[in-house]
Short mmCIF file of C-alpha atoms and ligand atoms in Angstrom, two decimals:
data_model
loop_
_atom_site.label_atom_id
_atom_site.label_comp_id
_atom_site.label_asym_id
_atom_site.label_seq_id
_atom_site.Cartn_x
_atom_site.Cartn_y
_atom_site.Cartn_z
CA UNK A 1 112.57 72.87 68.86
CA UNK A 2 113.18 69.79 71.13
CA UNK A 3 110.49 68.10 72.49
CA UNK A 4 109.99 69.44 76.20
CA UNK A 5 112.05 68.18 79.26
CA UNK A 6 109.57 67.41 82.21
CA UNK A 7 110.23 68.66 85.46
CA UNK A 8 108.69 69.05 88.78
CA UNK A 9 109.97 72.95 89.27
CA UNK A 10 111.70 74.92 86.86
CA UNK A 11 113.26 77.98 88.99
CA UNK A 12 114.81 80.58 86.77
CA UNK A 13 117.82 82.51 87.65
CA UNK A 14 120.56 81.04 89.55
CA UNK A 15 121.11 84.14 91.55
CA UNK A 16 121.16 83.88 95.92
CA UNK A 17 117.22 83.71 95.57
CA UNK A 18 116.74 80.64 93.10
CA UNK A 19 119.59 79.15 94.70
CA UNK A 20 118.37 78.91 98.41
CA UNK A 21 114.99 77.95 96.56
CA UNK A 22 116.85 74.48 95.20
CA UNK A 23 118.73 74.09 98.03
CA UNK A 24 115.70 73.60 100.25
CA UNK A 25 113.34 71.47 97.94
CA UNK A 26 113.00 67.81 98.80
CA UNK A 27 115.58 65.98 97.16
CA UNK A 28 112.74 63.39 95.40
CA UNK A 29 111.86 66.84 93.46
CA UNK A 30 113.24 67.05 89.82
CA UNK A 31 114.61 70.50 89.48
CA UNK A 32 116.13 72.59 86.68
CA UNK A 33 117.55 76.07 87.46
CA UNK A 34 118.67 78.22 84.58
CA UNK A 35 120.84 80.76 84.83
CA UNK A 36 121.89 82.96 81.52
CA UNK A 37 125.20 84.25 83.53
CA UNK A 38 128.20 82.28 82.60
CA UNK A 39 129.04 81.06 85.62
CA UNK A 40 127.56 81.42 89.39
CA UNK A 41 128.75 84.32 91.24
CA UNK A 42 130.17 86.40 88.53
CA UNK A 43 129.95 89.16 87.29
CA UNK A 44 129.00 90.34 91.41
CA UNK A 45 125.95 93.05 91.08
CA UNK A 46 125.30 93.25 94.83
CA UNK A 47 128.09 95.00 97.78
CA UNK A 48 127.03 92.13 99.79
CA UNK A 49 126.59 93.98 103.34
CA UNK A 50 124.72 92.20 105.85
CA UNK A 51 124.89 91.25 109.44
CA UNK A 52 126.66 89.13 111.54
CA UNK A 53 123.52 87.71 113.45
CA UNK A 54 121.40 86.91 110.24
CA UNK A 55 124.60 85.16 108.32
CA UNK A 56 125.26 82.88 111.67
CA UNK A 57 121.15 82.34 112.00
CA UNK A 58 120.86 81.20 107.80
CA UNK A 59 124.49 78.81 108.76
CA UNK A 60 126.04 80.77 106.20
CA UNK A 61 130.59 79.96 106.90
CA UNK A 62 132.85 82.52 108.87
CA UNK A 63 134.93 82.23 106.34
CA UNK A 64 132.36 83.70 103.73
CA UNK A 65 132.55 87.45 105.72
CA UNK A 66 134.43 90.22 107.30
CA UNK A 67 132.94 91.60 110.34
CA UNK A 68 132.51 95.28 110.75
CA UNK A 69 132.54 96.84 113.75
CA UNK A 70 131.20 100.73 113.00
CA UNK A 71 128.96 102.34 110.53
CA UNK A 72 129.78 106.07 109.82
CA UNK A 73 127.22 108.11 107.97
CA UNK A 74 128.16 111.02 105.91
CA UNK A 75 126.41 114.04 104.27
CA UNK A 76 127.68 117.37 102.45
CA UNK A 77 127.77 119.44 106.14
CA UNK A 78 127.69 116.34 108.75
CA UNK A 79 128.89 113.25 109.60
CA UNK A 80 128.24 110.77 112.57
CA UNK A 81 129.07 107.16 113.57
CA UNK A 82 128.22 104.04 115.79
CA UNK A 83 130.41 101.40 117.07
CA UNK A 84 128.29 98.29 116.32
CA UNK A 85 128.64 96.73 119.92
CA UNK A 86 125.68 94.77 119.53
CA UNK A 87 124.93 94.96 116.24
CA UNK A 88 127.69 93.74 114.15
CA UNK A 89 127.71 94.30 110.38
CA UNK A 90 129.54 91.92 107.85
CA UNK A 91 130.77 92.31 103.80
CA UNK A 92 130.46 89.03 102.45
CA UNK A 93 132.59 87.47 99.55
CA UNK A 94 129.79 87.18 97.09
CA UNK A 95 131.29 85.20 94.43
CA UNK A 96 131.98 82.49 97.43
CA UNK A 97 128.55 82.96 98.75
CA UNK A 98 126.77 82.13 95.75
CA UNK A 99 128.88 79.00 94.72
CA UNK A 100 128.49 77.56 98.59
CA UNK A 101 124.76 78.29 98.03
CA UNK A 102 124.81 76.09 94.63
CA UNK A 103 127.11 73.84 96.01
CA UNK A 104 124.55 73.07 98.76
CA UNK A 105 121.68 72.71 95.91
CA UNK A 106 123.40 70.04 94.17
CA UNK A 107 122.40 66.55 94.67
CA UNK A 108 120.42 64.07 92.13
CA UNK A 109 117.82 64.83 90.32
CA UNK A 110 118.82 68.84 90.32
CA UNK A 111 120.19 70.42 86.81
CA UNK A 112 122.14 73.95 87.07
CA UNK A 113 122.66 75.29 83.39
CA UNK A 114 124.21 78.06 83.41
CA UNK A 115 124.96 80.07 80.18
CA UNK A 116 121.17 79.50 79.60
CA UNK A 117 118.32 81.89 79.23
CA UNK A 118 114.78 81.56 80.19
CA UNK A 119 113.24 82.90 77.01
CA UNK A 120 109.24 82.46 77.51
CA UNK A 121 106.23 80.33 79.12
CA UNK A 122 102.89 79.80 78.19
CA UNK A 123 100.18 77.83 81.08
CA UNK A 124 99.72 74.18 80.43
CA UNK A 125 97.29 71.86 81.82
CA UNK A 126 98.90 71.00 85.72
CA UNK A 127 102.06 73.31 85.20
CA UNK A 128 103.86 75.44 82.75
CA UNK A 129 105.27 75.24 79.56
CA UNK A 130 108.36 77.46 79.03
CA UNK A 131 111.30 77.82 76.52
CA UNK A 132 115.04 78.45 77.31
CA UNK A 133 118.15 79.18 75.19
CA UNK A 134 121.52 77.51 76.20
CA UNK A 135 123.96 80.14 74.16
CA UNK A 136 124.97 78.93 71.15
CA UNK A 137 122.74 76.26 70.89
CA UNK A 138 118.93 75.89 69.85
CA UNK A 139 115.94 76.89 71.74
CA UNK A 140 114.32 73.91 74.20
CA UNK A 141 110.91 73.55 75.30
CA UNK A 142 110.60 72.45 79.07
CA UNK A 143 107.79 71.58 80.97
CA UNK A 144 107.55 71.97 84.65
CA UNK A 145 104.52 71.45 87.40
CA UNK A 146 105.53 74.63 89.03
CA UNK A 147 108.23 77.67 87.83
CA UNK A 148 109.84 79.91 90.35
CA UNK A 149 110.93 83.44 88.80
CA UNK A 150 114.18 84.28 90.87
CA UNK A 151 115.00 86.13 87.48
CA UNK A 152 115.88 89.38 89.93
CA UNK A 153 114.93 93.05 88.92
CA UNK A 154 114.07 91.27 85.30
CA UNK A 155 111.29 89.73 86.39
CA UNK A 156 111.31 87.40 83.75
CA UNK A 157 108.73 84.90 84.34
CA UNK A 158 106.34 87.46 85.37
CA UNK A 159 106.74 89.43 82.13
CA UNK A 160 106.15 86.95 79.77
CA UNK A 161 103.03 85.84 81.20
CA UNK A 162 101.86 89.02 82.02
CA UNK A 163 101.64 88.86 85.64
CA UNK A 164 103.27 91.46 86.95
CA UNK A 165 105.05 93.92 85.27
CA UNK A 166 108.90 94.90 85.30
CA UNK A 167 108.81 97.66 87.75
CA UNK A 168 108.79 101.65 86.91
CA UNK A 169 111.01 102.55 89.10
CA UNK A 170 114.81 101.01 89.76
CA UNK A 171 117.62 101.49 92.18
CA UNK A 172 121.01 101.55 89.85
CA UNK A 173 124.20 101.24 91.69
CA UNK A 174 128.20 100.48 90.47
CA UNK A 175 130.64 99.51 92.54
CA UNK A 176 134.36 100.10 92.50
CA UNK A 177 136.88 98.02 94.12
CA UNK A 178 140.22 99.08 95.54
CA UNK A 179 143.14 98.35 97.81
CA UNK A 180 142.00 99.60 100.91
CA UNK A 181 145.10 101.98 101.77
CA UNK A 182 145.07 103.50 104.78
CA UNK A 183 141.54 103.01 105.69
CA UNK A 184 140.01 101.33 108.68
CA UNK A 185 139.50 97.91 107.61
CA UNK A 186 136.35 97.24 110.48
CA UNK A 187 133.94 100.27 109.10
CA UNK A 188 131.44 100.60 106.86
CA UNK A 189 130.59 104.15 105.50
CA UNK A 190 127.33 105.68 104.15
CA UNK A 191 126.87 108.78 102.35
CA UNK A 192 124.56 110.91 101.30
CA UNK A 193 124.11 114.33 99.35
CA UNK A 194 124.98 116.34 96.36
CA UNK A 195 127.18 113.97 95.02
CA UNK A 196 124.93 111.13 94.95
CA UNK A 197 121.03 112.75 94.20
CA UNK A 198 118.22 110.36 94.82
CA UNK A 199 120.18 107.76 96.51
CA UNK A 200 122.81 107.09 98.15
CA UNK A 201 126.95 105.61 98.06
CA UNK A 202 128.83 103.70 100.44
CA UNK A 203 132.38 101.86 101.54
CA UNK A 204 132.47 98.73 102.28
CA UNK A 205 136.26 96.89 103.22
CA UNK A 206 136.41 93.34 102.47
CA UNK A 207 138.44 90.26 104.25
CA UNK A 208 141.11 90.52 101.30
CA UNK A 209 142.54 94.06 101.79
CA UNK A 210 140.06 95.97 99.41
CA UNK A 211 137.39 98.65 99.75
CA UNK A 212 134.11 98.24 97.50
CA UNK A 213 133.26 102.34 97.12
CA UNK A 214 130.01 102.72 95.57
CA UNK A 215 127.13 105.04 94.22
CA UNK A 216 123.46 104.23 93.12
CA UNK A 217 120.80 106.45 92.31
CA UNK A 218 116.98 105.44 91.83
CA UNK A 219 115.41 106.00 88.26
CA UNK A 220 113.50 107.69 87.15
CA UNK A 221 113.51 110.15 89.43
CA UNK A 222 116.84 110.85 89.05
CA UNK A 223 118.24 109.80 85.58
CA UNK A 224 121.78 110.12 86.55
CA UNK A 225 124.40 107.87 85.37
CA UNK A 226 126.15 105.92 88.28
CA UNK A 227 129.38 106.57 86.34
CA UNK A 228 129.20 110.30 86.35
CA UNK A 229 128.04 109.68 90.16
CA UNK A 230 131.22 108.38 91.21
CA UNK A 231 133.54 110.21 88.97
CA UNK A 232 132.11 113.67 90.61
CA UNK A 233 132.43 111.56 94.31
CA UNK A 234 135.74 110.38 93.63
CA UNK A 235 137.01 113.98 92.72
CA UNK A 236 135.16 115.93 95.62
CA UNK A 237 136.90 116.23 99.39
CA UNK A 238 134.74 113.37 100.40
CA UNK A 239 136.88 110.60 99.98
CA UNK A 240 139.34 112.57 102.46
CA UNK A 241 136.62 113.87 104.69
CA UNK A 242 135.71 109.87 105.41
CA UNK A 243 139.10 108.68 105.49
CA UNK A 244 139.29 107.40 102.24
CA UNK A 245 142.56 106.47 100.17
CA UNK A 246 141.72 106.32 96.33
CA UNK A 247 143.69 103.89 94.26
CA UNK A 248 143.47 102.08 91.37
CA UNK A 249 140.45 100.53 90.34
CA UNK A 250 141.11 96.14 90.30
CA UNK A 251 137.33 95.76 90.09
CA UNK A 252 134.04 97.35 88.90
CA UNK A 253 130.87 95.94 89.63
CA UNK A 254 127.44 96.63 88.63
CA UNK A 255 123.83 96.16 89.81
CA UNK A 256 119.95 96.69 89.42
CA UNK A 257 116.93 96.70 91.66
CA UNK A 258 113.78 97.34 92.09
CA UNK A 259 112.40 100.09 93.77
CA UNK A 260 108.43 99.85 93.80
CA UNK A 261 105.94 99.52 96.80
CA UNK A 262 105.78 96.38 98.40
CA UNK A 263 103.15 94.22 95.86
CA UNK A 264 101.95 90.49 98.25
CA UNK A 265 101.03 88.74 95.52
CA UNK A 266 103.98 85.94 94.91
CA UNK A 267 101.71 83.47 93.69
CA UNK A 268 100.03 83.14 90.42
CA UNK A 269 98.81 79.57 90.00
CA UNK A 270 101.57 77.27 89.07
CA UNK A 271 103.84 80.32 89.01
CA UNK A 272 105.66 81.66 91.86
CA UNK A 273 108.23 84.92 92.46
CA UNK A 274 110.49 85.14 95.00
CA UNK A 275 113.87 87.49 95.37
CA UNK A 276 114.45 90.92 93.83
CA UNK A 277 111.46 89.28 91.52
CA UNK A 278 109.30 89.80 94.25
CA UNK A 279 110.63 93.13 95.77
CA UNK A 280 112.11 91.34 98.85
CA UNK A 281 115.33 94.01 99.57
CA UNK A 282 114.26 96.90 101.55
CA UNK A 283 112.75 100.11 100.48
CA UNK A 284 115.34 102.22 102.42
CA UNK A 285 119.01 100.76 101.70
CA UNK A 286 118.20 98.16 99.25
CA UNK A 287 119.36 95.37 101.21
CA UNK A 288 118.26 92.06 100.22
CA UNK A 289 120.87 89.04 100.43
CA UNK A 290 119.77 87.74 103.92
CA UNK A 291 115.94 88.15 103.30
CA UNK A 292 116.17 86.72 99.86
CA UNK A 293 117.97 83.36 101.02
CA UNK A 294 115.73 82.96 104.31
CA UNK A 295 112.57 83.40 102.18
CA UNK A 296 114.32 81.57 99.03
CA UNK A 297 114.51 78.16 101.51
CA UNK A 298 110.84 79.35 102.89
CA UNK A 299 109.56 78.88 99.63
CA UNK A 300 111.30 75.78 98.85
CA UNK A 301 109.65 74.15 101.62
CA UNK A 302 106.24 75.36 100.66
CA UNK A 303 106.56 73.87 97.21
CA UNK A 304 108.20 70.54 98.57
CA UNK A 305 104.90 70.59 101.03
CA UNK A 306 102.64 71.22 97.86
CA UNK A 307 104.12 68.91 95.76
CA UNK A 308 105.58 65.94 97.71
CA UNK A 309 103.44 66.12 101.05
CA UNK A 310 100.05 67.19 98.35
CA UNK A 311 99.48 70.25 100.78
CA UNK A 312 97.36 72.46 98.59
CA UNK A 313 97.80 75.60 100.86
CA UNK A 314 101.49 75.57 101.77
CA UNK A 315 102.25 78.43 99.00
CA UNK A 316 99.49 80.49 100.08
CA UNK A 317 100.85 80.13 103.73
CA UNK A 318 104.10 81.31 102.31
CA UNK A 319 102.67 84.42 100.81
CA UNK A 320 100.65 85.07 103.70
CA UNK A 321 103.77 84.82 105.72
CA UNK A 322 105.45 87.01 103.59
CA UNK A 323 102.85 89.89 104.08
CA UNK A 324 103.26 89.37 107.76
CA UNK A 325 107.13 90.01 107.33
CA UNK A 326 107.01 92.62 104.89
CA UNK A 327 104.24 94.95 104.29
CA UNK A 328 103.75 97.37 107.26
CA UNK A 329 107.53 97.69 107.75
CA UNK A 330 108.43 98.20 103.65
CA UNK A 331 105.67 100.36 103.43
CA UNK A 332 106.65 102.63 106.07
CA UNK A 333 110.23 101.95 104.69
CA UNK A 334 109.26 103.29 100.64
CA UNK A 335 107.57 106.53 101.98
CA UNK A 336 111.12 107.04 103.48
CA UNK A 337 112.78 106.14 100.45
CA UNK A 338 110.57 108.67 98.34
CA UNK A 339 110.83 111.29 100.35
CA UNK A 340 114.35 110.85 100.60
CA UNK A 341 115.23 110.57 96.37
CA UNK A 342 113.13 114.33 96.77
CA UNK A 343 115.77 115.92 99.44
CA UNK A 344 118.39 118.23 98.65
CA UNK A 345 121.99 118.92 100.77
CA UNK A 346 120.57 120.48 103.63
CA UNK A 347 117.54 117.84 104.66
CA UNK A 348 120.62 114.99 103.91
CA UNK A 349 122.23 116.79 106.94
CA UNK A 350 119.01 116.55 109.19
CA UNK A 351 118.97 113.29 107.76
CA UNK A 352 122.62 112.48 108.99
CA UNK A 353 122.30 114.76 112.35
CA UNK A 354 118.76 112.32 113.36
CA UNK A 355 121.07 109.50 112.56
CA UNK A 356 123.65 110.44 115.01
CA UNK A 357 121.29 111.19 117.70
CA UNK A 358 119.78 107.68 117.41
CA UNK A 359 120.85 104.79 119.56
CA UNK A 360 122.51 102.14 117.87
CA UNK A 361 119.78 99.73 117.96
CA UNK A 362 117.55 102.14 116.25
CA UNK A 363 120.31 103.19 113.16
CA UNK A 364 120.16 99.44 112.64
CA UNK A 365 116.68 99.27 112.61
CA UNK A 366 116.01 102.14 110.51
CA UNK A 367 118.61 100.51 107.73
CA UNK A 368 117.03 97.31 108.22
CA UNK A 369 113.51 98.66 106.81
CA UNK A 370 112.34 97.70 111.33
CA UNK A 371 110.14 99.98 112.01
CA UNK A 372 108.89 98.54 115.30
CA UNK A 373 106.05 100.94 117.06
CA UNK A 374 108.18 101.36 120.32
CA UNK A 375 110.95 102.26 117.88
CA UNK A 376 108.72 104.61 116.13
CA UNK A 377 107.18 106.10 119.29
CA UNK A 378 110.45 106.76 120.70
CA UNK A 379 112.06 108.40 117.96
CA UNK A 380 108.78 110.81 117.19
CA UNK A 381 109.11 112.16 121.15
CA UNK A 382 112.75 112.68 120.95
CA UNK A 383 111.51 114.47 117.39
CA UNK A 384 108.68 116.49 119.31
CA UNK A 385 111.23 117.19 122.12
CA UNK A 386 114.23 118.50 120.16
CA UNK A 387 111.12 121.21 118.34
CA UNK A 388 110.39 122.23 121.57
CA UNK A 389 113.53 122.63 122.79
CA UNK A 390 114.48 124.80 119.58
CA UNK A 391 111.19 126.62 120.00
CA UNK A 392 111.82 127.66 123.31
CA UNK A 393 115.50 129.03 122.25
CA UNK A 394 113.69 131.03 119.53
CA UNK A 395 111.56 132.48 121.94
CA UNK A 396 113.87 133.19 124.39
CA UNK A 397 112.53 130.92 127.06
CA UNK A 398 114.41 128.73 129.41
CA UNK A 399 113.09 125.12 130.20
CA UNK A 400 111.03 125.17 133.29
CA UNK A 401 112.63 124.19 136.52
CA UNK A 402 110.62 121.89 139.31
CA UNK A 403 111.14 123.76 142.25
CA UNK A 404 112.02 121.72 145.40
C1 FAD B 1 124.21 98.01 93.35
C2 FAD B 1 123.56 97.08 94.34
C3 FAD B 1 124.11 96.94 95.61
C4 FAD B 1 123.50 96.10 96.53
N1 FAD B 1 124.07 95.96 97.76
C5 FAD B 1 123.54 95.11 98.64
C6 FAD B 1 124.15 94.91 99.90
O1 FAD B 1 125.16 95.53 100.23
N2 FAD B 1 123.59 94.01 100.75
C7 FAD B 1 122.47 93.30 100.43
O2 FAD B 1 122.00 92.49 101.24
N3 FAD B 1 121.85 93.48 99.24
C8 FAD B 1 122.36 94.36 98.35
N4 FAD B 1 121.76 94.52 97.14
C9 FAD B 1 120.53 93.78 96.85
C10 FAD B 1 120.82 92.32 96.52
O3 FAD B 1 121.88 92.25 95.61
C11 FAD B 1 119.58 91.67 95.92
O4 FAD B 1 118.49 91.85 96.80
C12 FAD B 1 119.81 90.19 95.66
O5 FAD B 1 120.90 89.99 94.81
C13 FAD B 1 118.56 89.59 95.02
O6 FAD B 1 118.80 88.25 94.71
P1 FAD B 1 117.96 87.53 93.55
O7 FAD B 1 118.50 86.15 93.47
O8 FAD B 1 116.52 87.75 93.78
O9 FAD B 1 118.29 88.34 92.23
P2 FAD B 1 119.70 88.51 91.44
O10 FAD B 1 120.83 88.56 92.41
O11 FAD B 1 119.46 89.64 90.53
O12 FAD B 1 119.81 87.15 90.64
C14 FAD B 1 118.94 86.85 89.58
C15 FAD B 1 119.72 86.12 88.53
O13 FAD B 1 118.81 85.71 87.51
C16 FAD B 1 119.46 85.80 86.26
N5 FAD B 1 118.45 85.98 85.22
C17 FAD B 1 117.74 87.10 84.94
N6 FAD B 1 116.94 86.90 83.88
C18 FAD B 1 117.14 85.62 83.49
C19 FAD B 1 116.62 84.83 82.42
N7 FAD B 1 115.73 85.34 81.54
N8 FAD B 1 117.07 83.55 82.30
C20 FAD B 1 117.99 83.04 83.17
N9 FAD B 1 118.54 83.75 84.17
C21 FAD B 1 118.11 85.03 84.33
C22 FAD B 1 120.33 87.05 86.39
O14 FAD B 1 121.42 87.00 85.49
C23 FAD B 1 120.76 87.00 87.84
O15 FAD B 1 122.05 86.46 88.01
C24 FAD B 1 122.33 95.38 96.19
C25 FAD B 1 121.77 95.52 94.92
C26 FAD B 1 122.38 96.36 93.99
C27 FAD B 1 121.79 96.49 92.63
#
């Protein structure tokens, strides 16, 4: 092996996370990022959905998403939908995202190797030692003062040193994508139900005239194959019940995530996790693109604070901030997601009827993993109400009149 390469962070994977982690580091920071994919942005293992307000707020180009302007929800019995007035959702061109994220990164002093696998790491006195693969080539030790696993669901870093374990439980999705046909190009579609056990599919249109349809399922409590998911979706009366064209497929795409309670611990000495590594998409839809690049900059300020500025307790302000953002809401947000990978057809209909009767503001809350306590308080009186009301029709009673 080659004598180790010294760097001042070594962030591994080169995936939305690790990139918005080098794009925010001072530039005086020497930075490798390895990346064991070919190329940036390919093969695509996200659907990229996200919203319009968060994509302007990170400065993220027009040009980089398609606007959607309703989200339909569909179950075996029932279907609803909101116009997004207020709330406007967006499919991003992933491919472009990522390179405009690395494009951003690049700059002296900052190494992107892609086609090159982080293999293993051992502590060292004042950093870490670790060991990467470029393909075809011979192993190389490098040494860096602080590694960032952005590895994803892989958890990479974290495995080899034992920190954390790769998580039990994972979210499994595939992705097909199609001309769009007759479909309306400015809505998004969720669904839920037999064909898609312990999880859940969607539609998603895209700026260049194609439709990303899509299953995933959570294992193990399911052990489904996505494949078999979709074939049984694509041959049920779904597809015509949402409006649906199927045509041939141009594209398949395929992704993991995890799908474990919200853990706070991101930092472990000289070693930090951030991205899918560190559980960041939420419990209930999986989302994670937006949160992962606003807290994949975060952290790349805390470690240009830490090791430029010699702030010893910008990381663990990081993490702290982290718990702020994430833990009551994601936990809140996995008890959903459990109880939802138990339900069969008929609670996915209650599931889909509650959706319908909520305002939009609260359907985009309760996909964003937002579970405010006005939100919550509202939505467990309308709850209480509707059992009363339903009650009262059982029994035979009429609702009691004020009399003038
Ligand atoms: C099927 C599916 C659909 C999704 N849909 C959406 C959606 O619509 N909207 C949304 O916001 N989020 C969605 N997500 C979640 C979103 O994709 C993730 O939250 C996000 O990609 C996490 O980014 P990351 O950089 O942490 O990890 P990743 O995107 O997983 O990137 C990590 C990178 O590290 C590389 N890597 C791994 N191990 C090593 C190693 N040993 N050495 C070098 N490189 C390594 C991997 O190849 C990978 O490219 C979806 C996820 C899945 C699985």
């Amino acid at each position: 092996m080659q004598e180790a390469e010294s760097y001042d962070v070594l962030i591994v994977g080169g995936g939305p996370a690790g990139l918005s982690v080098a794009e925010a580091l001072d530039p005086a920071l020497r930075v490798l990022v390895v990346h064991q994919d070919r190329e940036i942005g390919e093969p695509v293992r996200t659907s990229g959905c996200s919203w319009v307000a968060d994509l302007e707020a990170l400065g993220i180009p027009r040009h980089l998403y398609h606007v959607l302007n309703r989200m339909e929800f569909y179950s075996d019995g029932e279907q609803c939908g909101h116009d997004l007035l207020r709330h406007k959702a967006a499919v991003l061109d992933v491919t472009g995202l990522y390179r405009w994220l690395a494009a951003r990164s690049e700059r002296e002093g900052r190494t992107l190797l892609c086609a090159t696998k982080f293999l293993t790491a051992e502590r060292a006195p004042a950093g870490v030692r670790a060991v990467i693969r470029p393909r075809g080539a011979a192993e190389r030790a490098v040494f860096a003062r602080k590694i960032v696993d952005a590895s994803g669901w892989h958890g990479a870093v974290m495995a080899a040193l034992g920190d954390v374990p790769r998580p039990s439980r994972i979210g499994v999705g595939i992705e097909y994508e199609m001309p769009i046909g007759n479909a309306r190009p400015d809505r998004g579609v969720l669904f839920l139900g037999s064909s898609v056990p312990a999880g859940y599919g969607w539609a998603f249109p895209d700026a260049h005239g194609r439709i990303r349809i899509g299953a995933g399922t959570i294992h193990p409590d399911s052990d489904a194959n996505p494949r078999n998911l979709m074939a049984r979706f694509l041959a049920s009366d779904m597809p015509a019940r949402m409006g649906l064209e199927i045509g041939p497929v141009l594209r398949v795409n395929a992704g993991t995530l995890p799908s474990v309670p919200y853990d706070p611990r991101l930092v472990f000495g000289d070693v930090i996790r951030t991205g899918d590594a560190a559980n960041f998409a939420t419990p209930t839809v999986g989302e994670g693109l937006r949160i992962v690049i606003e807290q994949g900059r975060a952290l790349g300020r805390a470690l240009s604070a830490c090791l430029v500025a010699g702030d010893p307790e910008a990381l663990a302000r990081h993490e702290a901030a982290c718990t702020r953002a994430f833990r009551r809401n994601y936990r809140i947000g996995f008890e959903a997601n459990q109880r939802l990978a138990r339900y069969g057809p008929a609670d996915f209909d209650g599931t889909v009827r509650r959706i319908g009767a909520m305002s939009e503001a609260e359907a985009v809350a309760l996909i964003r993993s937002e579970f405010r306590a006005s939100m919550m308080a509202g939505l467990g009186a309308r709850f209480l109400s509707r059992r009363l009301a339903r009650l009262r029709d059982g029994l035979g009673l009429r609702p009691r009149t004020r009399s003038k």
